[in-house]
Amino acid sequence: MLLPSDWVLRHSLAMWLLLHSLVLMVFCFHHASTACSKLCYCSESEGKTVRCSNLRLDEIPRDIPNDTRRLYLDYNLLTSIPANAFQDLHQLSELDLSHNELALLEPGAFRSLGASLHFLDLSSNRLVTLNPEAFEGVAARSNLTNNPWHCDCNLQNALPRLDLEPVSLTGIVCQTSEPPDMGADGVPFLLAKDLDLCVVLKKTTDVAMLVTMFGWFTMVISYLVYYVRANQEDARRHLEYLKSLPSRQGKSEESSTISTVV
Ligand SMILES: *[C@@H]1O[C@H](CO)[C@@H](O)[C@H](O)[C@H]1NC(C)=O
Ligand SMILES: *[C@@H]1O[C@H](CO)[C@@H](O)[C@H](O)[C@H]1NC(C)=O
């Protein structure tokens, strides 16, 4: 039979162990949810801010905490953004990808950021053209300046399909353009209002159509000419054969008049 003091001791020990593990668990959970990426610096001013700037990164760190509100990946060596790159960052409101080597934004690159994202910095990269599928669902304001934009019919058709805040598009200054002589170079694409880079494309397809039709026409004509010539040749040979038969002189003269008629 246990003494009451022994009973109390045992139970308080159990309670203490339970409490201890509970504290440990809470601590661990807390630690997990507020952990920072190994490579980056985190701070908690107005929501979590994660700074991974200037680290020569060539890919996006995989351990960005999912409660990050601002993510700085500027001044790195990123060349592309794969699909679903920021999948778990549902609270992200500001994303800085400026001063990288970005040339490719894959379709769905910013998928799932849609609702929360307010500012997307893509300035000072190597973007040449815009793929609307890359910006799927992104309605943020974006800084698109300082990229070697190539303004052509593709870009013109892409712009109306973007959900980005319209002011963002003023950052698209054409570095090169197609066709090259339309005066788009060095001009923000949106401000060149009368510019229609697709019209010329339509014109060139018209010309191609015309050339093809002319080609067909020439072929038909040359076939006709060939056909007539070949028949004339036949007729002449026939005539010569008839001439070579002395007994049918009259008849051959007859066919000669026929062949001249032909
Ligand atoms: C972050 O991930 C943890 C663990 O997967 C989850 O419990 C939590 O709800 C997530 N937080 C957000 C803001 O998505
Ligand atoms: C856009 O980015 C460029 C270069 O990175 C910077 O100079 C400019 O101030 C930015 N503009 C806005 C509106 O943030």
mmCIF file of C-alpha atoms and ligand atoms in Angstrom:
data_model
loop_
_atom_site.group_PDB
_atom_site.id
_atom_site.type_symbol
_atom_site.label_atom_id
_atom_site.label_comp_id
_atom_site.label_asym_id
_atom_site.label_seq_id
_atom_site.Cartn_x
_atom_site.Cartn_y
_atom_site.Cartn_z
ATOM 1 C CA MET A 1 0.000 0.000 0.000
ATOM 2 C CA LEU A 2 1.320 3.433 -1.059
ATOM 3 C CA LEU A 3 1.747 6.300 1.334
ATOM 4 C CA PRO A 4 -0.123 9.493 0.362
ATOM 5 C CA SER A 5 3.135 11.430 0.095
ATOM 6 C CA ASP A 6 4.531 8.810 -2.283
ATOM 7 C CA TRP A 7 1.376 9.030 -4.419
ATOM 8 C CA VAL A 8 1.653 12.813 -4.638
ATOM 9 C CA LEU A 9 5.325 12.574 -5.523
ATOM 10 C CA ARG A 10 4.708 10.078 -8.327
ATOM 11 C CA HIS A 11 1.882 12.075 -9.809
ATOM 12 C CA SER A 12 3.654 15.383 -9.640
ATOM 13 C CA LEU A 13 6.620 13.757 -11.370
ATOM 14 C CA ALA A 14 4.345 12.550 -14.166
ATOM 15 C CA MET A 15 2.719 15.973 -14.347
ATOM 16 C CA TRP A 16 6.110 17.628 -14.488
ATOM 17 C CA LEU A 17 7.273 15.355 -17.306
ATOM 18 C CA LEU A 18 4.063 16.027 -19.226
ATOM 19 C CA LEU A 19 4.421 19.773 -18.754
ATOM 20 C CA HIS A 20 8.048 19.635 -19.796
ATOM 21 C CA SER A 21 7.300 17.811 -23.042
ATOM 22 C CA LEU A 22 4.427 20.194 -23.714
ATOM 23 C CA VAL A 23 6.732 23.200 -23.326
ATOM 24 C CA LEU A 24 9.279 21.516 -25.571
ATOM 25 C CA MET A 25 6.634 20.830 -28.209
ATOM 26 C CA VAL A 26 5.351 24.393 -28.144
ATOM 27 C CA PHE A 27 8.904 25.688 -28.352
ATOM 28 C CA CYS A 28 9.679 23.399 -31.301
ATOM 29 C CA PHE A 29 6.495 24.340 -33.145
ATOM 30 C CA HIS A 30 7.107 28.008 -32.512
ATOM 31 C CA HIS A 31 10.667 27.636 -33.683
ATOM 32 C CA ALA A 32 9.563 25.814 -36.855
ATOM 33 C CA SER A 33 6.964 28.380 -37.816
ATOM 34 C CA THR A 34 9.231 31.378 -37.286
ATOM 35 C CA ALA A 35 12.426 29.820 -38.648
ATOM 36 C CA CYS A 36 14.389 31.677 -41.256
ATOM 37 C CA SER A 37 15.926 30.366 -44.434
ATOM 38 C CA LYS A 38 19.484 29.171 -43.755
ATOM 39 C CA LEU A 39 21.029 31.542 -46.286
ATOM 40 C CA CYS A 40 18.920 34.624 -45.689
ATOM 41 C CA TYR A 41 18.330 37.243 -43.036
ATOM 42 C CA CYS A 42 14.945 37.580 -41.452
ATOM 43 C CA SER A 43 13.274 40.329 -39.496
ATOM 44 C CA GLU A 44 9.804 40.798 -38.111
ATOM 45 C CA SER A 45 9.022 44.451 -38.775
ATOM 46 C CA GLU A 46 5.414 44.699 -40.058
ATOM 47 C CA GLY A 47 5.226 41.001 -40.860
ATOM 48 C CA LYS A 48 8.089 38.722 -41.749
ATOM 49 C CA THR A 49 10.738 40.148 -44.066
ATOM 50 C CA VAL A 50 13.268 37.781 -45.630
ATOM 51 C CA ARG A 51 16.383 39.261 -47.225
ATOM 52 C CA CYS A 52 18.384 37.073 -49.598
ATOM 53 C CA SER A 53 19.940 39.956 -51.523
ATOM 54 C CA ASN A 54 23.380 39.847 -53.094
ATOM 55 C CA LEU A 55 24.161 36.203 -52.299
ATOM 56 C CA ARG A 56 25.062 35.081 -55.857
ATOM 57 C CA LEU A 57 22.052 32.727 -55.743
ATOM 58 C CA ASP A 58 21.274 30.964 -59.012
ATOM 59 C CA GLU A 59 18.115 29.400 -57.667
ATOM 60 C CA ILE A 60 15.435 30.382 -55.207
ATOM 61 C CA PRO A 61 16.097 28.981 -51.694
ATOM 62 C CA ARG A 62 13.604 26.224 -50.866
ATOM 63 C CA ASP A 63 13.326 27.036 -47.172
ATOM 64 C CA ILE A 64 11.652 30.433 -47.299
ATOM 65 C CA PRO A 65 9.205 30.468 -44.323
ATOM 66 C CA ASN A 66 5.592 30.298 -45.443
ATOM 67 C CA ASP A 67 4.544 33.354 -43.421
ATOM 68 C CA THR A 68 6.925 35.662 -45.296
ATOM 69 C CA ARG A 69 5.385 38.967 -46.326
ATOM 70 C CA ARG A 70 8.367 40.563 -48.050
ATOM 71 C CA LEU A 71 10.980 38.625 -49.945
ATOM 72 C CA TYR A 72 14.123 40.258 -51.324
ATOM 73 C CA LEU A 73 15.999 38.219 -53.900
ATOM 74 C CA ASP A 74 17.577 41.186 -55.672
ATOM 75 C CA TYR A 75 21.213 41.326 -56.865
ATOM 76 C CA ASN A 76 21.537 37.588 -57.440
ATOM 77 C CA LEU A 77 22.207 35.411 -60.495
ATOM 78 C CA LEU A 78 18.731 33.999 -61.106
ATOM 79 C CA THR A 79 18.167 33.289 -64.804
ATOM 80 C CA SER A 80 14.639 31.877 -64.727
ATOM 81 C CA ILE A 81 11.633 31.480 -62.450
ATOM 82 C CA PRO A 82 10.159 27.973 -62.648
ATOM 83 C CA ALA A 83 6.448 27.243 -62.414
ATOM 84 C CA ASN A 84 4.991 27.421 -58.888
ATOM 85 C CA ALA A 85 8.256 28.849 -57.539
ATOM 86 C CA PHE A 86 6.515 30.597 -54.644
ATOM 87 C CA GLN A 87 3.834 28.006 -54.071
ATOM 88 C CA ASP A 88 3.577 28.071 -50.261
ATOM 89 C CA LEU A 89 4.006 31.796 -49.732
ATOM 90 C CA HIS A 90 0.339 32.687 -49.454
ATOM 91 C CA GLN A 91 0.997 35.847 -47.447
ATOM 92 C CA LEU A 92 3.641 37.312 -49.710
ATOM 93 C CA SER A 93 2.842 40.905 -50.547
ATOM 94 C CA GLU A 94 6.154 42.196 -51.899
ATOM 95 C CA LEU A 95 8.618 40.288 -54.067
ATOM 96 C CA ASP A 96 11.869 41.848 -55.250
ATOM 97 C CA LEU A 97 13.588 40.023 -58.114
ATOM 98 C CA SER A 98 15.367 43.077 -59.502
ATOM 99 C CA HIS A 99 19.011 43.059 -60.657
ATOM 100 C CA ASN A 100 19.162 39.398 -61.627
ATOM 101 C CA GLU A 101 19.730 37.719 -64.993
ATOM 102 C CA LEU A 102 16.100 36.766 -65.513
ATOM 103 C CA ALA A 103 15.301 36.008 -69.140
ATOM 104 C CA LEU A 104 12.592 33.391 -68.671
ATOM 105 C CA LEU A 105 9.481 33.398 -66.521
ATOM 106 C CA GLU A 106 7.849 30.014 -66.943
ATOM 107 C CA PRO A 107 4.061 29.730 -67.246
ATOM 108 C CA GLY A 108 2.597 29.765 -63.739
ATOM 109 C CA ALA A 109 5.791 31.223 -62.224
ATOM 110 C CA PHE A 110 3.821 33.409 -59.826
ATOM 111 C CA ARG A 111 0.824 31.116 -59.502
ATOM 112 C CA SER A 112 -0.786 31.114 -56.019
ATOM 113 C CA LEU A 113 0.692 34.544 -55.171
ATOM 114 C CA GLY A 114 -2.239 36.178 -56.930
ATOM 115 C CA ALA A 115 -4.394 37.552 -54.165
ATOM 116 C CA SER A 116 -1.749 38.643 -51.665
ATOM 117 C CA LEU A 117 0.929 40.112 -53.941
ATOM 118 C CA HIS A 118 0.974 43.909 -54.178
ATOM 119 C CA PHE A 119 4.365 44.678 -55.630
ATOM 120 C CA LEU A 120 6.585 42.672 -57.945
ATOM 121 C CA ASP A 121 9.965 44.090 -58.892
ATOM 122 C CA LEU A 122 11.385 42.634 -62.103
ATOM 123 C CA SER A 123 13.475 45.663 -63.041
ATOM 124 C CA SER A 124 17.064 45.402 -64.279
ATOM 125 C CA ASN A 125 16.865 41.899 -65.676
ATOM 126 C CA ARG A 126 17.163 40.398 -69.167
ATOM 127 C CA LEU A 127 13.504 40.125 -70.035
ATOM 128 C CA VAL A 128 12.888 40.432 -73.764
ATOM 129 C CA THR A 129 9.251 39.482 -74.083
ATOM 130 C CA LEU A 130 6.212 38.929 -71.872
ATOM 131 C CA ASN A 131 4.347 35.683 -71.606
ATOM 132 C CA PRO A 132 0.875 36.357 -70.158
ATOM 133 C CA GLU A 133 0.782 32.801 -68.789
ATOM 134 C CA ALA A 134 3.748 33.583 -66.548
ATOM 135 C CA PHE A 135 1.730 36.331 -64.872
ATOM 136 C CA GLU A 136 -1.337 34.144 -64.467
ATOM 137 C CA GLY A 137 -3.561 35.731 -61.805
ATOM 138 C CA VAL A 138 -1.060 38.427 -60.765
ATOM 139 C CA ALA A 139 -2.763 41.800 -60.389
ATOM 140 C CA ALA A 140 0.128 43.482 -58.576
ATOM 141 C CA ARG A 141 1.962 46.646 -59.539
ATOM 142 C CA SER A 142 5.187 45.639 -61.184
ATOM 143 C CA ASN A 143 8.436 47.430 -61.993
ATOM 144 C CA LEU A 144 9.408 46.266 -65.478
ATOM 145 C CA THR A 145 11.962 48.987 -66.273
ATOM 146 C CA ASN A 146 15.548 48.352 -67.339
ATOM 147 C CA ASN A 147 14.969 45.217 -69.373
ATOM 148 C CA PRO A 148 15.975 44.739 -73.041
ATOM 149 C CA TRP A 149 12.368 44.622 -74.248
ATOM 150 C CA HIS A 150 11.832 43.540 -77.832
ATOM 151 C CA CYS A 151 8.629 45.186 -79.033
ATOM 152 C CA ASP A 152 6.848 43.182 -81.705
ATOM 153 C CA CYS A 153 3.423 41.856 -82.602
ATOM 154 C CA ASN A 154 3.746 39.176 -79.881
ATOM 155 C CA LEU A 155 4.327 41.742 -77.159
ATOM 156 C CA GLN A 156 1.524 43.920 -78.496
ATOM 157 C CA ASN A 157 -0.876 40.983 -78.314
ATOM 158 C CA ALA A 158 0.338 39.971 -74.835
ATOM 159 C CA LEU A 159 -0.252 43.325 -73.110
ATOM 160 C CA PRO A 160 -4.085 43.263 -73.083
ATOM 161 C CA ARG A 161 -3.974 39.755 -71.633
ATOM 162 C CA LEU A 162 -2.010 40.801 -68.527
ATOM 163 C CA ASP A 163 -3.778 41.445 -65.227
ATOM 164 C CA LEU A 164 -0.874 43.522 -63.882
ATOM 165 C CA GLU A 165 -1.753 46.980 -62.634
ATOM 166 C CA PRO A 166 -1.752 48.978 -65.896
ATOM 167 C CA VAL A 167 0.760 51.582 -64.700
ATOM 168 C CA SER A 168 3.337 48.758 -64.639
ATOM 169 C CA LEU A 169 3.324 48.638 -68.426
ATOM 170 C CA THR A 170 4.848 52.100 -68.724
ATOM 171 C CA GLY A 171 8.123 50.441 -67.713
ATOM 172 C CA ILE A 172 8.309 48.557 -71.005
ATOM 173 C CA VAL A 173 10.700 50.682 -73.052
ATOM 174 C CA CYS A 174 11.485 49.071 -76.404
ATOM 175 C CA GLN A 175 15.175 48.407 -76.839
ATOM 176 C CA THR A 176 14.657 46.651 -80.163
ATOM 177 C CA SER A 177 11.549 46.265 -82.277
ATOM 178 C CA GLU A 178 10.117 44.320 -85.169
ATOM 179 C CA PRO A 179 9.616 45.770 -87.742
ATOM 180 C CA PRO A 180 12.651 47.912 -86.886
ATOM 181 C CA ASP A 181 11.737 51.090 -88.770
ATOM 182 C CA MET A 182 8.475 51.976 -87.021
ATOM 183 C CA GLY A 183 10.048 54.349 -84.487
ATOM 184 C CA ALA A 184 9.400 52.151 -81.444
ATOM 185 C CA ASP A 185 13.028 51.924 -80.274
ATOM 186 C CA GLY A 186 13.753 53.855 -77.096
ATOM 187 C CA VAL A 187 10.067 54.622 -76.555
ATOM 188 C CA PRO A 188 7.806 53.268 -73.782
ATOM 189 C CA PHE A 189 5.589 50.936 -75.753
ATOM 190 C CA LEU A 190 2.354 52.203 -74.200
ATOM 191 C CA LEU A 191 3.117 55.804 -75.115
ATOM 192 C CA ALA A 192 3.589 55.014 -78.800
ATOM 193 C CA LYS A 193 -0.171 55.054 -79.229
ATOM 194 C CA ASP A 194 -0.526 54.885 -83.006
ATOM 195 C CA LEU A 195 1.981 52.090 -83.260
ATOM 196 C CA ASP A 196 0.586 48.855 -84.645
ATOM 197 C CA LEU A 197 3.364 46.301 -84.961
ATOM 198 C CA CYS A 198 0.939 43.665 -86.216
ATOM 199 C CA VAL A 199 -0.262 45.602 -89.282
ATOM 200 C CA VAL A 200 3.018 45.114 -91.102
ATOM 201 C CA LEU A 201 2.896 41.430 -90.332
ATOM 202 C CA LYS A 202 -0.538 41.279 -91.973
ATOM 203 C CA LYS A 203 0.903 43.158 -94.967
ATOM 204 C CA THR A 204 3.761 40.686 -95.319
ATOM 205 C CA THR A 205 1.351 37.747 -95.193
ATOM 206 C CA ASP A 206 -0.651 39.471 -97.933
ATOM 207 C CA VAL A 207 2.498 39.790 -100.035
ATOM 208 C CA ALA A 208 3.342 36.131 -99.415
ATOM 209 C CA MET A 209 -0.164 35.205 -100.562
ATOM 210 C CA LEU A 210 0.255 37.259 -103.706
ATOM 211 C CA VAL A 211 3.623 35.678 -104.506
ATOM 212 C CA THR A 212 2.186 32.193 -104.048
ATOM 213 C CA MET A 213 -0.742 32.959 -106.306
ATOM 214 C CA PHE A 214 1.583 34.416 -108.930
ATOM 215 C CA GLY A 215 3.685 31.240 -108.702
ATOM 216 C CA TRP A 216 0.665 29.043 -109.353
ATOM 217 C CA PHE A 217 -0.435 31.246 -112.215
ATOM 218 C CA THR A 218 3.019 31.021 -113.854
ATOM 219 C CA MET A 219 2.993 27.245 -113.506
ATOM 220 C CA VAL A 220 -0.419 26.934 -115.153
ATOM 221 C CA ILE A 221 0.605 29.235 -118.032
ATOM 222 C CA SER A 222 3.883 27.395 -118.631
ATOM 223 C CA TYR A 223 2.044 24.082 -118.664
ATOM 224 C CA LEU A 224 -0.375 25.430 -121.259
ATOM 225 C CA VAL A 225 2.499 26.708 -123.419
ATOM 226 C CA TYR A 226 4.287 23.383 -123.099
ATOM 227 C CA TYR A 227 1.092 21.500 -124.022
ATOM 228 C CA VAL A 228 0.503 23.593 -127.148
ATOM 229 C CA ARG A 229 4.171 23.277 -128.236
ATOM 230 C CA ALA A 230 4.169 19.508 -127.758
ATOM 231 C CA ASN A 231 1.044 19.177 -129.860
ATOM 232 C CA GLN A 232 2.514 21.368 -132.597
ATOM 233 C CA GLU A 233 5.553 19.123 -132.597
ATOM 234 C CA ASP A 234 3.319 16.072 -132.991
ATOM 235 C CA ALA A 235 1.420 17.696 -135.824
ATOM 236 C CA ARG A 236 4.661 18.627 -137.613
ATOM 237 C CA ARG A 237 6.033 15.101 -137.270
ATOM 238 C CA HIS A 238 2.788 13.711 -138.591
ATOM 239 C CA LEU A 239 2.954 16.124 -141.539
ATOM 240 C CA GLU A 240 6.539 15.164 -142.379
ATOM 241 C CA TYR A 241 5.542 11.501 -142.330
ATOM 242 C CA LEU A 242 2.721 12.216 -144.738
ATOM 243 C CA LYS A 243 5.056 14.226 -147.008
ATOM 244 C CA SER A 244 7.490 11.321 -147.129
ATOM 245 C CA LEU A 245 4.761 9.187 -148.762
ATOM 246 C CA PRO A 246 4.977 10.286 -152.444
ATOM 247 C CA SER A 247 1.804 8.436 -153.550
ATOM 248 C CA ARG A 248 -0.431 10.545 -151.305
ATOM 249 C CA GLN A 249 0.815 13.986 -152.252
ATOM 250 C CA GLY A 250 -2.613 15.613 -152.313
ATOM 251 C CA LYS A 251 -3.678 14.234 -148.993
ATOM 252 C CA SER A 252 -0.507 15.475 -147.331
ATOM 253 C CA GLU A 253 -1.150 18.987 -148.631
ATOM 254 C CA GLU A 254 -4.586 18.722 -147.106
ATOM 255 C CA SER A 255 -3.168 17.831 -143.691
ATOM 256 C CA SER A 256 -0.598 20.626 -144.017
ATOM 257 C CA THR A 257 -3.443 23.144 -144.270
ATOM 258 C CA ILE A 258 -5.113 21.464 -141.280
ATOM 259 C CA SER A 259 -1.959 21.714 -139.191
ATOM 260 C CA THR A 260 -1.556 25.411 -140.027
ATOM 261 C CA VAL A 261 -5.078 25.938 -138.866
ATOM 262 C CA VAL A 262 -4.228 24.159 -135.634
HETATM 263 C C1 LIG B 1 2.835 27.155 -42.782
HETATM 264 O O1 LIG B 1 3.107 25.752 -42.737
HETATM 265 C C2 LIG B 1 2.690 25.136 -41.538
HETATM 266 C C3 LIG B 1 3.183 23.711 -41.529
HETATM 267 O O2 LIG B 1 3.047 23.096 -42.774
HETATM 268 C C4 LIG B 1 1.171 25.266 -41.445
HETATM 269 O O3 LIG B 1 0.711 24.643 -40.260
HETATM 270 C C5 LIG B 1 0.791 26.722 -41.440
HETATM 271 O O4 LIG B 1 -0.609 26.873 -41.426
HETATM 272 C C6 LIG B 1 1.349 27.421 -42.658
HETATM 273 N N1 LIG B 1 1.129 28.831 -42.533
HETATM 274 C C7 LIG B 1 0.666 29.560 -43.552
HETATM 275 C C8 LIG B 1 0.544 31.001 -43.283
HETATM 276 O O5 LIG B 1 0.392 29.087 -44.633
HETATM 277 C C1 LIG B 2 12.020 50.496 -60.776
HETATM 278 O O1 LIG B 2 13.322 49.982 -60.779
HETATM 279 C C2 LIG B 2 14.325 50.912 -61.147
HETATM 280 C C3 LIG B 2 15.652 50.170 -61.290
HETATM 281 O O2 LIG B 2 15.736 49.028 -60.532
HETATM 282 C C4 LIG B 2 14.372 52.016 -60.097
HETATM 283 O O3 LIG B 2 15.361 52.942 -60.436
HETATM 284 C C5 LIG B 2 13.005 52.686 -60.067
HETATM 285 O O4 LIG B 2 12.979 53.650 -59.041
HETATM 286 C C6 LIG B 2 11.910 51.682 -59.810
HETATM 287 N N1 LIG B 2 10.609 52.324 -59.971
HETATM 288 C C7 LIG B 2 9.598 52.108 -59.137
HETATM 289 C C8 LIG B 2 8.326 52.825 -59.449
HETATM 290 O O5 LIG B 2 9.674 51.382 -58.167
#
